[in-house]
């Protein structure tokens, strides 16, 4: 009986430890700095979006109506929480005809911090304004 109990205990612990943890979010909808990063994209995706933007001959179709971008606070919090990040840099990209801001950390030498194995991720969950705006803002 004791062996069966121990076996069941190990199986239960194993199953619990294998479950993917969701990012910890507090009441203010802010991501815990110790949680799994959210709103990240791969280097390949970021490169594709940036290259698609740079290849455009006429960017006016995409920029004329854009007043700004909504950037989730969790993206900014996470990028600045990365070890050695002192600043952030945003690149313009194009994904399926929607402009995007691609956000990376920047170290003290002014270098982009892009290396997922070191916990240096590329972030994007941005939405252009007028899609997500404060129409009462004095900047609108």
mmCIF file of N, CA and C in Angstrom:
data_model
loop_
_atom_site.group_PDB
_atom_site.id
_atom_site.type_symbol
_atom_site.label_atom_id
_atom_site.label_comp_id
_atom_site.label_asym_id
_atom_site.label_seq_id
_atom_site.Cartn_x
_atom_site.Cartn_y
_atom_site.Cartn_z
ATOM 1 N N UNK A 1 0.820 -1.190 0.000
ATOM 2 C CA UNK A 1 0.000 0.000 0.000
ATOM 3 C C UNK A 1 0.865 1.256 0.000
ATOM 4 N N UNK A 2 1.952 1.219 0.781
ATOM 5 C CA UNK A 2 2.839 2.370 0.866
ATOM 6 C C UNK A 2 3.479 2.650 -0.492
ATOM 7 N N UNK A 3 3.833 1.577 -1.246
ATOM 8 C CA UNK A 3 4.443 1.754 -2.566
ATOM 9 C C UNK A 3 3.459 2.387 -3.546
ATOM 10 N N UNK A 4 2.199 1.982 -3.473
ATOM 11 C CA UNK A 4 1.175 2.551 -4.351
ATOM 12 C C UNK A 4 0.992 4.033 -4.044
ATOM 13 N N UNK A 5 0.965 4.387 -2.778
ATOM 14 C CA UNK A 5 0.819 5.789 -2.385
ATOM 15 C C UNK A 5 1.994 6.606 -2.901
ATOM 16 N N UNK A 6 3.217 6.105 -2.738
ATOM 17 C CA UNK A 6 4.397 6.823 -3.217
ATOM 18 C C UNK A 6 4.364 6.968 -4.740
ATOM 19 N N UNK A 7 3.950 5.917 -5.441
ATOM 20 C CA UNK A 7 3.859 5.981 -6.895
ATOM 21 C C UNK A 7 2.856 7.038 -7.326
ATOM 22 N N UNK A 8 1.686 7.053 -6.693
ATOM 23 C CA UNK A 8 0.673 8.061 -7.003
ATOM 24 C C UNK A 8 1.172 9.466 -6.687
ATOM 25 N N UNK A 9 1.910 9.632 -5.611
ATOM 26 C CA UNK A 9 2.465 10.944 -5.240
ATOM 27 C C UNK A 9 3.451 11.415 -6.299
ATOM 28 N N UNK A 10 4.329 10.525 -6.778
ATOM 29 C CA UNK A 10 5.302 10.901 -7.812
ATOM 30 C C UNK A 10 4.605 11.259 -9.123
ATOM 31 N N UNK A 11 3.589 10.489 -9.484
ATOM 32 C CA UNK A 11 2.846 10.769 -10.716
ATOM 33 C C UNK A 11 2.159 12.139 -10.614
ATOM 34 N N UNK A 12 1.543 12.412 -9.478
ATOM 35 C CA UNK A 12 0.854 13.693 -9.280
ATOM 36 C C UNK A 12 1.839 14.850 -9.366
ATOM 37 N N UNK A 13 2.973 14.746 -8.688
ATOM 38 C CA UNK A 13 3.995 15.802 -8.736
ATOM 39 C C UNK A 13 4.513 15.962 -10.156
ATOM 40 N N UNK A 14 4.726 14.863 -10.846
ATOM 41 C CA UNK A 14 5.196 14.918 -12.230
ATOM 42 C C UNK A 14 4.218 15.618 -13.145
ATOM 43 N N UNK A 15 2.935 15.305 -13.001
ATOM 44 C CA UNK A 15 1.921 15.952 -13.833
ATOM 45 C C UNK A 15 1.820 17.438 -13.538
ATOM 46 N N UNK A 16 1.873 17.802 -12.275
ATOM 47 C CA UNK A 16 1.790 19.215 -11.906
ATOM 48 C C UNK A 16 2.988 19.977 -12.447
ATOM 49 N N UNK A 17 4.177 19.413 -12.357
ATOM 50 C CA UNK A 17 5.373 20.122 -12.801
ATOM 51 C C UNK A 17 5.466 20.204 -14.321
ATOM 52 N N UNK A 18 4.754 19.361 -15.042
ATOM 53 C CA UNK A 18 4.786 19.386 -16.501
ATOM 54 C C UNK A 18 3.798 20.377 -17.099
ATOM 55 N N UNK A 19 2.843 20.831 -16.293
ATOM 56 C CA UNK A 19 1.867 21.776 -16.816
ATOM 57 C C UNK A 19 2.536 23.098 -17.128
ATOM 58 N N UNK A 20 2.178 23.702 -18.270
ATOM 59 C CA UNK A 20 2.732 24.997 -18.650
ATOM 60 C C UNK A 20 2.102 26.061 -17.771
ATOM 61 N N UNK A 21 2.944 26.891 -17.162
ATOM 62 C CA UNK A 21 2.433 27.933 -16.289
ATOM 63 C C UNK A 21 1.969 29.124 -17.104
ATOM 64 N N UNK A 22 0.838 29.659 -16.754
ATOM 65 C CA UNK A 22 0.362 30.892 -17.370
ATOM 66 C C UNK A 22 1.081 32.054 -16.701
ATOM 67 N N UNK A 23 1.303 33.139 -17.439
ATOM 68 C CA UNK A 23 1.936 34.301 -16.826
ATOM 69 C C UNK A 23 1.117 34.792 -15.634
ATOM 70 N N UNK A 24 1.811 35.162 -14.575
ATOM 71 C CA UNK A 24 1.133 35.700 -13.399
ATOM 72 C C UNK A 24 0.718 37.137 -13.676
ATOM 73 N N UNK A 25 -0.560 37.406 -13.513
ATOM 74 C CA UNK A 25 -1.083 38.744 -13.763
ATOM 75 C C UNK A 25 -1.759 39.222 -12.488
ATOM 76 N N UNK A 26 -1.433 40.460 -12.068
ATOM 77 C CA UNK A 26 -2.061 40.987 -10.855
ATOM 78 C C UNK A 26 -3.354 41.722 -11.188
ATOM 79 N N UNK A 27 -3.969 42.341 -10.172
ATOM 80 C CA UNK A 27 -5.261 43.000 -10.354
ATOM 81 C C UNK A 27 -5.198 44.114 -11.396
ATOM 82 N N UNK A 28 -4.052 44.733 -11.571
ATOM 83 C CA UNK A 28 -3.914 45.837 -12.526
ATOM 84 C C UNK A 28 -3.615 45.332 -13.936
ATOM 85 N N UNK A 29 -3.739 44.012 -14.137
ATOM 86 C CA UNK A 29 -3.457 43.385 -15.420
ATOM 87 C C UNK A 29 -1.993 43.565 -15.825
ATOM 88 N N UNK A 30 -1.106 43.617 -14.831
ATOM 89 C CA UNK A 30 0.313 43.722 -15.093
ATOM 90 C C UNK A 30 0.949 42.360 -14.898
ATOM 91 N N UNK A 31 1.902 42.048 -15.754
ATOM 92 C CA UNK A 31 2.558 40.751 -15.706
ATOM 93 C C UNK A 31 3.628 40.753 -14.629
ATOM 94 N N UNK A 32 3.678 39.694 -13.861
ATOM 95 C CA UNK A 32 4.738 39.535 -12.878
ATOM 96 C C UNK A 32 6.062 39.388 -13.603
ATOM 97 N N UNK A 33 7.094 40.015 -13.078
ATOM 98 C CA UNK A 33 8.405 39.966 -13.729
ATOM 99 C C UNK A 33 9.006 38.567 -13.686
ATOM 100 N N UNK A 34 8.493 37.703 -12.828
ATOM 101 C CA UNK A 34 9.022 36.340 -12.716
ATOM 102 C C UNK A 34 8.254 35.365 -13.596
ATOM 103 N N UNK A 35 7.270 35.816 -14.336
ATOM 104 C CA UNK A 35 6.430 34.923 -15.118
ATOM 105 C C UNK A 35 7.032 34.652 -16.495
ATOM 106 N N UNK A 36 6.405 33.733 -17.192
ATOM 107 C CA UNK A 36 6.780 33.426 -18.563
ATOM 108 C C UNK A 36 6.477 34.642 -19.429
ATOM 109 N N UNK A 37 7.401 35.042 -20.314
ATOM 110 C CA UNK A 37 7.155 36.216 -21.149
ATOM 111 C C UNK A 37 5.920 36.032 -22.030
ATOM 112 N N UNK A 38 5.170 37.109 -22.199
ATOM 113 C CA UNK A 38 4.013 37.090 -23.087
ATOM 114 C C UNK A 38 4.221 38.151 -24.163
ATOM 115 N N UNK A 39 3.453 38.033 -25.234
ATOM 116 C CA UNK A 39 3.501 38.980 -26.357
ATOM 117 C C UNK A 39 4.853 38.998 -27.054
ATOM 118 N N UNK A 40 5.523 37.853 -27.091
ATOM 119 C CA UNK A 40 6.816 37.790 -27.772
ATOM 120 C C UNK A 40 6.635 37.231 -29.181
ATOM 121 N N UNK A 41 7.564 37.596 -30.036
ATOM 122 C CA UNK A 41 7.602 37.047 -31.391
ATOM 123 C C UNK A 41 9.010 36.533 -31.641
ATOM 124 N N UNK A 42 9.140 35.669 -32.617
ATOM 125 C CA UNK A 42 10.449 35.103 -32.941
ATOM 126 C C UNK A 42 11.297 36.115 -33.711
ATOM 127 N N UNK A 43 12.593 35.889 -33.716
ATOM 128 C CA UNK A 43 13.503 36.731 -34.492
ATOM 129 C C UNK A 43 13.121 36.684 -35.961
ATOM 130 N N UNK A 44 12.759 35.507 -36.455
ATOM 131 C CA UNK A 44 12.390 35.364 -37.860
ATOM 132 C C UNK A 44 11.156 36.202 -38.200
ATOM 133 N N UNK A 45 10.163 36.182 -37.322
ATOM 134 C CA UNK A 45 8.955 36.985 -37.538
ATOM 135 C C UNK A 45 9.291 38.467 -37.512
ATOM 136 N N UNK A 46 10.085 38.883 -36.529
ATOM 137 C CA UNK A 46 10.477 40.297 -36.435
ATOM 138 C C UNK A 46 11.238 40.739 -37.682
ATOM 139 N N UNK A 47 12.146 39.902 -38.157
ATOM 140 C CA UNK A 47 12.896 40.240 -39.364
ATOM 141 C C UNK A 47 11.974 40.351 -40.573
ATOM 142 N N UNK A 48 11.016 39.439 -40.682
ATOM 143 C CA UNK A 48 10.082 39.470 -41.805
ATOM 144 C C UNK A 48 9.257 40.747 -41.781
ATOM 145 N N UNK A 49 8.711 41.080 -40.608
ATOM 146 C CA UNK A 49 7.892 42.290 -40.493
ATOM 147 C C UNK A 49 8.706 43.533 -40.820
ATOM 148 N N UNK A 50 9.927 43.624 -40.274
ATOM 149 C CA UNK A 50 10.778 44.798 -40.525
ATOM 150 C C UNK A 50 11.139 44.895 -42.007
ATOM 151 N N UNK A 51 11.475 43.766 -42.608
ATOM 152 C CA UNK A 51 11.826 43.762 -44.029
ATOM 153 C C UNK A 51 10.625 44.110 -44.909
ATOM 154 N N UNK A 52 9.451 43.603 -44.553
ATOM 155 C CA UNK A 52 8.244 43.930 -45.322
ATOM 156 C C UNK A 52 7.988 45.433 -45.280
ATOM 157 N N UNK A 53 8.199 46.052 -44.119
ATOM 158 C CA UNK A 53 8.017 47.496 -43.990
ATOM 159 C C UNK A 53 9.037 48.246 -44.851
ATOM 160 N N UNK A 54 10.283 47.842 -44.775
ATOM 161 C CA UNK A 54 11.350 48.552 -45.501
ATOM 162 C C UNK A 54 11.223 48.405 -47.012
ATOM 163 N N UNK A 55 10.645 47.307 -47.477
ATOM 164 C CA UNK A 55 10.487 47.068 -48.913
ATOM 165 C C UNK A 55 9.359 47.879 -49.535
ATOM 166 N N UNK A 56 8.470 48.426 -48.709
ATOM 167 C CA UNK A 56 7.337 49.173 -49.250
ATOM 168 C C UNK A 56 7.814 50.418 -49.992
ATOM 169 N N UNK A 57 7.348 50.574 -51.217
ATOM 170 C CA UNK A 57 7.665 51.779 -51.990
ATOM 171 C C UNK A 57 6.889 52.972 -51.456
ATOM 172 N N UNK A 58 5.609 52.781 -51.209
ATOM 173 C CA UNK A 58 4.731 53.862 -50.765
ATOM 174 C C UNK A 58 4.166 53.509 -49.393
ATOM 175 N N UNK A 59 4.713 54.134 -48.357
ATOM 176 C CA UNK A 59 4.273 53.861 -46.984
ATOM 177 C C UNK A 59 3.089 54.731 -46.580
ATOM 178 N N UNK A 60 2.702 55.678 -47.417
ATOM 179 C CA UNK A 60 1.649 56.620 -47.038
ATOM 180 C C UNK A 60 0.324 55.927 -46.726
ATOM 181 N N UNK A 61 0.018 54.853 -47.412
ATOM 182 C CA UNK A 61 -1.218 54.118 -47.160
ATOM 183 C C UNK A 61 -1.287 53.651 -45.715
ATOM 184 N N UNK A 62 -0.148 53.330 -45.134
ATOM 185 C CA UNK A 62 -0.088 52.774 -43.788
ATOM 186 C C UNK A 62 0.118 53.836 -42.715
ATOM 187 N N UNK A 63 0.748 54.951 -43.073
ATOM 188 C CA UNK A 63 1.116 55.948 -42.080
ATOM 189 C C UNK A 63 0.159 57.131 -42.025
ATOM 190 N N UNK A 64 -0.445 57.492 -43.139
ATOM 191 C CA UNK A 64 -1.270 58.703 -43.175
ATOM 192 C C UNK A 64 -2.343 58.734 -42.097
ATOM 193 N N UNK A 65 -2.971 57.616 -41.814
ATOM 194 C CA UNK A 65 -4.048 57.590 -40.829
ATOM 195 C C UNK A 65 -3.591 57.206 -39.420
ATOM 196 N N UNK A 66 -2.349 56.752 -39.269
ATOM 197 C CA UNK A 66 -1.876 56.306 -37.960
ATOM 198 C C UNK A 66 -1.528 57.520 -37.104
ATOM 199 N N UNK A 67 -2.110 57.562 -35.925
ATOM 200 C CA UNK A 67 -1.851 58.656 -34.995
ATOM 201 C C UNK A 67 -0.892 58.214 -33.882
ATOM 202 N N UNK A 68 -0.742 56.936 -33.708
ATOM 203 C CA UNK A 68 0.121 56.393 -32.672
ATOM 204 C C UNK A 68 -0.070 54.894 -32.580
ATOM 205 N N UNK A 69 0.499 54.302 -31.551
ATOM 206 C CA UNK A 69 0.343 52.868 -31.304
ATOM 207 C C UNK A 69 -0.008 52.649 -29.852
ATOM 208 N N UNK A 70 -0.870 51.694 -29.614
ATOM 209 C CA UNK A 70 -1.143 51.237 -28.265
ATOM 210 C C UNK A 70 -0.126 50.134 -27.958
ATOM 211 N N UNK A 71 0.630 50.316 -26.886
ATOM 212 C CA UNK A 71 1.642 49.336 -26.491
ATOM 213 C C UNK A 71 1.256 48.804 -25.112
ATOM 214 N N UNK A 72 1.032 47.495 -24.984
ATOM 215 C CA UNK A 72 0.682 46.938 -23.673
ATOM 216 C C UNK A 72 1.758 47.227 -22.632
ATOM 217 N N UNK A 73 1.315 47.611 -21.446
ATOM 218 C CA UNK A 73 2.259 47.864 -20.360
ATOM 219 C C UNK A 73 3.118 46.658 -20.056
ATOM 220 N N UNK A 74 2.547 45.457 -20.238
ATOM 221 C CA UNK A 74 3.322 44.240 -19.955
ATOM 222 C C UNK A 74 4.530 44.133 -20.877
ATOM 223 N N UNK A 75 4.407 44.593 -22.127
ATOM 224 C CA UNK A 75 5.555 44.562 -23.048
ATOM 225 C C UNK A 75 6.673 45.459 -22.525
ATOM 226 N N UNK A 76 6.310 46.676 -22.123
ATOM 227 C CA UNK A 76 7.315 47.623 -21.634
ATOM 228 C C UNK A 76 7.941 47.145 -20.327
ATOM 229 N N UNK A 77 7.117 46.633 -19.430
ATOM 230 C CA UNK A 77 7.618 46.126 -18.153
ATOM 231 C C UNK A 77 8.587 44.981 -18.370
ATOM 232 N N UNK A 78 8.202 44.048 -19.232
ATOM 233 C CA UNK A 78 9.044 42.866 -19.464
ATOM 234 C C UNK A 78 10.353 43.230 -20.152
ATOM 235 N N UNK A 79 10.302 44.104 -21.144
ATOM 236 C CA UNK A 79 11.533 44.430 -21.872
ATOM 237 C C UNK A 79 12.525 45.147 -20.950
ATOM 238 N N UNK A 80 12.029 46.009 -20.072
ATOM 239 C CA UNK A 80 12.929 46.724 -19.178
ATOM 240 C C UNK A 80 13.367 45.883 -17.982
ATOM 241 N N UNK A 81 12.682 44.773 -17.715
ATOM 242 C CA UNK A 81 13.055 43.882 -16.617
ATOM 243 C C UNK A 81 14.154 42.908 -17.028
ATOM 244 N N UNK A 82 14.471 42.861 -18.317
ATOM 245 C CA UNK A 82 15.523 41.955 -18.783
ATOM 246 C C UNK A 82 16.866 42.395 -18.199
ATOM 247 N N UNK A 83 17.672 41.406 -17.786
ATOM 248 C CA UNK A 83 18.997 41.712 -17.255
ATOM 249 C C UNK A 83 19.774 42.555 -18.253
ATOM 250 N N UNK A 84 20.389 43.630 -17.767
ATOM 251 C CA UNK A 84 21.256 44.534 -18.537
ATOM 252 C C UNK A 84 20.510 45.521 -19.431
ATOM 253 N N UNK A 85 19.183 45.515 -19.437
ATOM 254 C CA UNK A 85 18.448 46.483 -20.269
ATOM 255 C C UNK A 85 18.459 47.849 -19.591
ATOM 256 N N UNK A 86 18.872 48.881 -20.345
ATOM 257 C CA UNK A 86 18.841 50.251 -19.834
ATOM 258 C C UNK A 86 17.873 51.116 -20.635
ATOM 259 N N UNK A 87 17.548 50.680 -21.829
ATOM 260 C CA UNK A 87 16.623 51.381 -22.714
ATOM 261 C C UNK A 87 15.845 50.348 -23.515
ATOM 262 N N UNK A 88 14.941 50.843 -24.339
ATOM 263 C CA UNK A 88 14.263 49.971 -25.296
ATOM 264 C C UNK A 88 14.324 50.637 -26.668
ATOM 265 N N UNK A 89 14.202 49.827 -27.687
ATOM 266 C CA UNK A 89 14.193 50.337 -29.062
ATOM 267 C C UNK A 89 12.984 49.737 -29.755
ATOM 268 N N UNK A 90 12.353 50.549 -30.595
ATOM 269 C CA UNK A 90 11.178 50.092 -31.327
ATOM 270 C C UNK A 90 11.435 50.223 -32.820
ATOM 271 N N UNK A 91 11.183 49.134 -33.513
ATOM 272 C CA UNK A 91 11.308 49.101 -34.970
ATOM 273 C C UNK A 91 9.907 49.043 -35.566
ATOM 274 N N UNK A 92 9.748 49.617 -36.739
ATOM 275 C CA UNK A 92 8.467 49.548 -37.430
ATOM 276 C C UNK A 92 8.453 48.300 -38.294
ATOM 277 N N UNK A 93 7.335 47.600 -38.260
ATOM 278 C CA UNK A 93 7.160 46.415 -39.084
ATOM 279 C C UNK A 93 5.789 46.423 -39.729
ATOM 280 N N UNK A 94 5.591 45.481 -40.614
ATOM 281 C CA UNK A 94 4.314 45.336 -41.301
ATOM 282 C C UNK A 94 3.902 43.879 -41.240
ATOM 283 N N UNK A 95 2.710 43.623 -40.676
ATOM 284 C CA UNK A 95 2.179 42.276 -40.569
ATOM 285 C C UNK A 95 0.779 42.268 -41.151
ATOM 286 N N UNK A 96 0.611 41.571 -42.269
ATOM 287 C CA UNK A 96 -0.704 41.470 -42.903
ATOM 288 C C UNK A 96 -1.374 42.836 -43.049
ATOM 289 N N UNK A 97 -0.648 43.778 -43.621
ATOM 290 C CA UNK A 97 -1.158 45.122 -43.898
ATOM 291 C C UNK A 97 -1.471 45.935 -42.651
ATOM 292 N N UNK A 98 -0.911 45.575 -41.506
ATOM 293 C CA UNK A 98 -1.070 46.372 -40.290
ATOM 294 C C UNK A 98 0.319 46.748 -39.779
ATOM 295 N N UNK A 99 0.514 48.041 -39.521
ATOM 296 C CA UNK A 99 1.802 48.472 -38.985
ATOM 297 C C UNK A 99 1.945 47.968 -37.556
ATOM 298 N N UNK A 100 3.166 47.626 -37.190
ATOM 299 C CA UNK A 100 3.468 47.093 -35.868
ATOM 300 C C UNK A 100 4.719 47.780 -35.334
ATOM 301 N N UNK A 101 4.833 47.850 -34.026
ATOM 302 C CA UNK A 101 6.076 48.252 -33.384
ATOM 303 C C UNK A 101 6.700 47.001 -32.791
ATOM 304 N N UNK A 102 7.944 46.785 -33.105
ATOM 305 C CA UNK A 102 8.702 45.637 -32.613
ATOM 306 C C UNK A 102 9.619 46.177 -31.522
ATOM 307 N N UNK A 103 9.513 45.645 -30.316
ATOM 308 C CA UNK A 103 10.191 46.226 -29.156
ATOM 309 C C UNK A 103 11.279 45.283 -28.645
ATOM 310 N N UNK A 104 12.484 45.837 -28.452
ATOM 311 C CA UNK A 104 13.601 45.067 -27.899
ATOM 312 C C UNK A 104 14.283 45.883 -26.806
ATOM 313 N N UNK A 105 14.956 45.186 -25.905
ATOM 314 C CA UNK A 105 15.773 45.860 -24.903
ATOM 315 C C UNK A 105 17.074 46.329 -25.525
ATOM 316 N N UNK A 106 17.673 47.329 -24.906
ATOM 317 C CA UNK A 106 18.951 47.882 -25.365
ATOM 318 C C UNK A 106 19.884 47.939 -24.161
ATOM 319 N N UNK A 107 21.122 47.462 -24.347
ATOM 320 C CA UNK A 107 22.075 47.456 -23.240
ATOM 321 C C UNK A 107 22.819 48.797 -23.134
ATOM 322 N N UNK A 108 23.716 48.907 -22.160
ATOM 323 C CA UNK A 108 24.441 50.157 -21.894
ATOM 324 C C UNK A 108 25.335 50.579 -23.063
ATOM 325 N N UNK A 109 25.685 49.630 -23.939
ATOM 326 C CA UNK A 109 26.503 49.947 -25.112
ATOM 327 C C UNK A 109 25.653 50.328 -26.315
ATOM 328 N N UNK A 110 24.335 50.401 -26.137
ATOM 329 C CA UNK A 110 23.443 50.766 -27.227
ATOM 330 C C UNK A 110 23.138 49.624 -28.180
ATOM 331 N N UNK A 111 23.401 48.398 -27.764
ATOM 332 C CA UNK A 111 23.177 47.221 -28.606
ATOM 333 C C UNK A 111 21.822 46.588 -28.305
ATOM 334 N N UNK A 112 21.142 46.150 -29.356
ATOM 335 C CA UNK A 112 19.884 45.423 -29.186
ATOM 336 C C UNK A 112 20.138 44.118 -28.454
ATOM 337 N N UNK A 113 19.258 43.817 -27.524
ATOM 338 C CA UNK A 113 19.351 42.589 -26.739
ATOM 339 C C UNK A 113 18.352 41.594 -27.313
ATOM 340 N N UNK A 114 18.841 40.738 -28.204
ATOM 341 C CA UNK A 114 17.987 39.743 -28.858
ATOM 342 C C UNK A 114 18.666 38.384 -28.740
ATOM 343 N N UNK A 115 18.234 37.605 -27.764
ATOM 344 C CA UNK A 115 18.760 36.261 -27.568
ATOM 345 C C UNK A 115 17.868 35.555 -26.555
ATOM 346 N N UNK A 116 16.919 34.785 -27.049
ATOM 347 C CA UNK A 116 15.946 34.124 -26.173
ATOM 348 C C UNK A 116 16.630 33.211 -25.153
ATOM 349 N N UNK A 117 17.779 32.640 -25.489
ATOM 350 C CA UNK A 117 18.458 31.752 -24.540
ATOM 351 C C UNK A 117 18.958 32.520 -23.319
ATOM 352 N N UNK A 118 19.099 33.840 -23.438
ATOM 353 C CA UNK A 118 19.507 34.684 -22.314
ATOM 354 C C UNK A 118 18.309 35.399 -21.680
ATOM 355 N N UNK A 119 17.115 35.114 -22.183
ATOM 356 C CA UNK A 119 15.923 35.778 -21.669
ATOM 357 C C UNK A 119 15.707 37.150 -22.284
ATOM 358 N N UNK A 120 16.335 37.412 -23.427
ATOM 359 C CA UNK A 120 16.193 38.687 -24.138
ATOM 360 C C UNK A 120 15.250 38.461 -25.313
ATOM 361 N N UNK A 121 14.002 38.833 -25.140
ATOM 362 C CA UNK A 121 12.961 38.540 -26.115
ATOM 363 C C UNK A 121 12.605 39.747 -26.972
ATOM 364 N N UNK A 122 11.894 39.472 -28.041
ATOM 365 C CA UNK A 122 11.360 40.497 -28.929
ATOM 366 C C UNK A 122 9.859 40.555 -28.655
ATOM 367 N N UNK A 123 9.354 41.747 -28.377
ATOM 368 C CA UNK A 123 7.960 41.904 -27.967
ATOM 369 C C UNK A 123 7.134 42.601 -29.038
ATOM 370 N N UNK A 124 5.882 42.172 -29.156
ATOM 371 C CA UNK A 124 4.918 42.881 -29.973
ATOM 372 C C UNK A 124 3.520 42.396 -29.723
ATOM 373 N N UNK A 125 2.716 43.274 -29.224
ATOM 374 C CA UNK A 125 1.267 43.089 -29.181
ATOM 375 C C UNK A 125 0.672 44.468 -29.439
ATOM 376 N N UNK A 126 1.433 45.290 -30.150
ATOM 377 C CA UNK A 126 1.018 46.668 -30.397
ATOM 378 C C UNK A 126 -0.131 46.721 -31.386
ATOM 379 N N UNK A 127 -0.917 47.763 -31.260
ATOM 380 C CA UNK A 127 -2.029 47.996 -32.181
ATOM 381 C C UNK A 127 -1.982 49.457 -32.606
ATOM 382 N N UNK A 128 -2.064 49.711 -33.905
ATOM 383 C CA UNK A 128 -2.031 51.111 -34.337
ATOM 384 C C UNK A 128 -3.304 51.846 -33.947
ATOM 385 N N UNK A 129 -3.133 53.122 -33.696
ATOM 386 C CA UNK A 129 -4.264 54.001 -33.455
ATOM 387 C C UNK A 129 -4.523 54.672 -34.802
ATOM 388 N N UNK A 130 -5.646 54.554 -35.387
ATOM 389 C CA UNK A 130 -6.981 54.643 -34.849
ATOM 390 C C UNK A 130 -7.663 53.333 -34.493
ATOM 391 N N UNK A 131 -7.082 52.174 -34.646
ATOM 392 C CA UNK A 131 -7.776 50.941 -34.256
ATOM 393 C C UNK A 131 -8.029 50.895 -32.758
ATOM 394 N N UNK A 132 -7.068 51.302 -31.979
ATOM 395 C CA UNK A 132 -7.227 51.321 -30.521
ATOM 396 C C UNK A 132 -6.710 52.664 -30.032
ATOM 397 N N UNK A 133 -7.626 53.592 -29.801
ATOM 398 C CA UNK A 133 -7.260 54.976 -29.473
ATOM 399 C C UNK A 133 -8.053 55.528 -28.309
ATOM 400 N N UNK A 134 -7.539 56.637 -27.811
ATOM 401 C CA UNK A 134 -8.278 57.487 -26.879
ATOM 402 C C UNK A 134 -8.700 58.702 -27.680
ATOM 403 N N UNK A 135 -9.914 58.681 -28.179
ATOM 404 C CA UNK A 135 -10.381 59.760 -29.054
ATOM 405 C C UNK A 135 -10.545 61.083 -28.308
ATOM 406 N N UNK A 136 -10.453 61.047 -26.976
ATOM 407 C CA UNK A 136 -10.543 62.276 -26.194
ATOM 408 C C UNK A 136 -9.171 62.831 -25.818
ATOM 409 N N UNK A 137 -8.121 62.155 -26.221
ATOM 410 C CA UNK A 137 -6.771 62.614 -25.913
ATOM 411 C C UNK A 137 -6.457 63.904 -26.663
ATOM 412 N N UNK A 138 -5.724 64.831 -26.052
ATOM 413 C CA UNK A 138 -5.342 66.039 -26.774
ATOM 414 C C UNK A 138 -4.358 65.746 -27.905
ATOM 415 N N UNK A 139 -3.806 64.533 -27.940
ATOM 416 C CA UNK A 139 -2.888 64.167 -29.030
ATOM 417 C C UNK A 139 -3.585 63.450 -30.176
ATOM 418 N N UNK A 140 -4.860 63.152 -30.013
ATOM 419 C CA UNK A 140 -5.599 62.400 -31.032
ATOM 420 C C UNK A 140 -5.817 63.244 -32.262
#
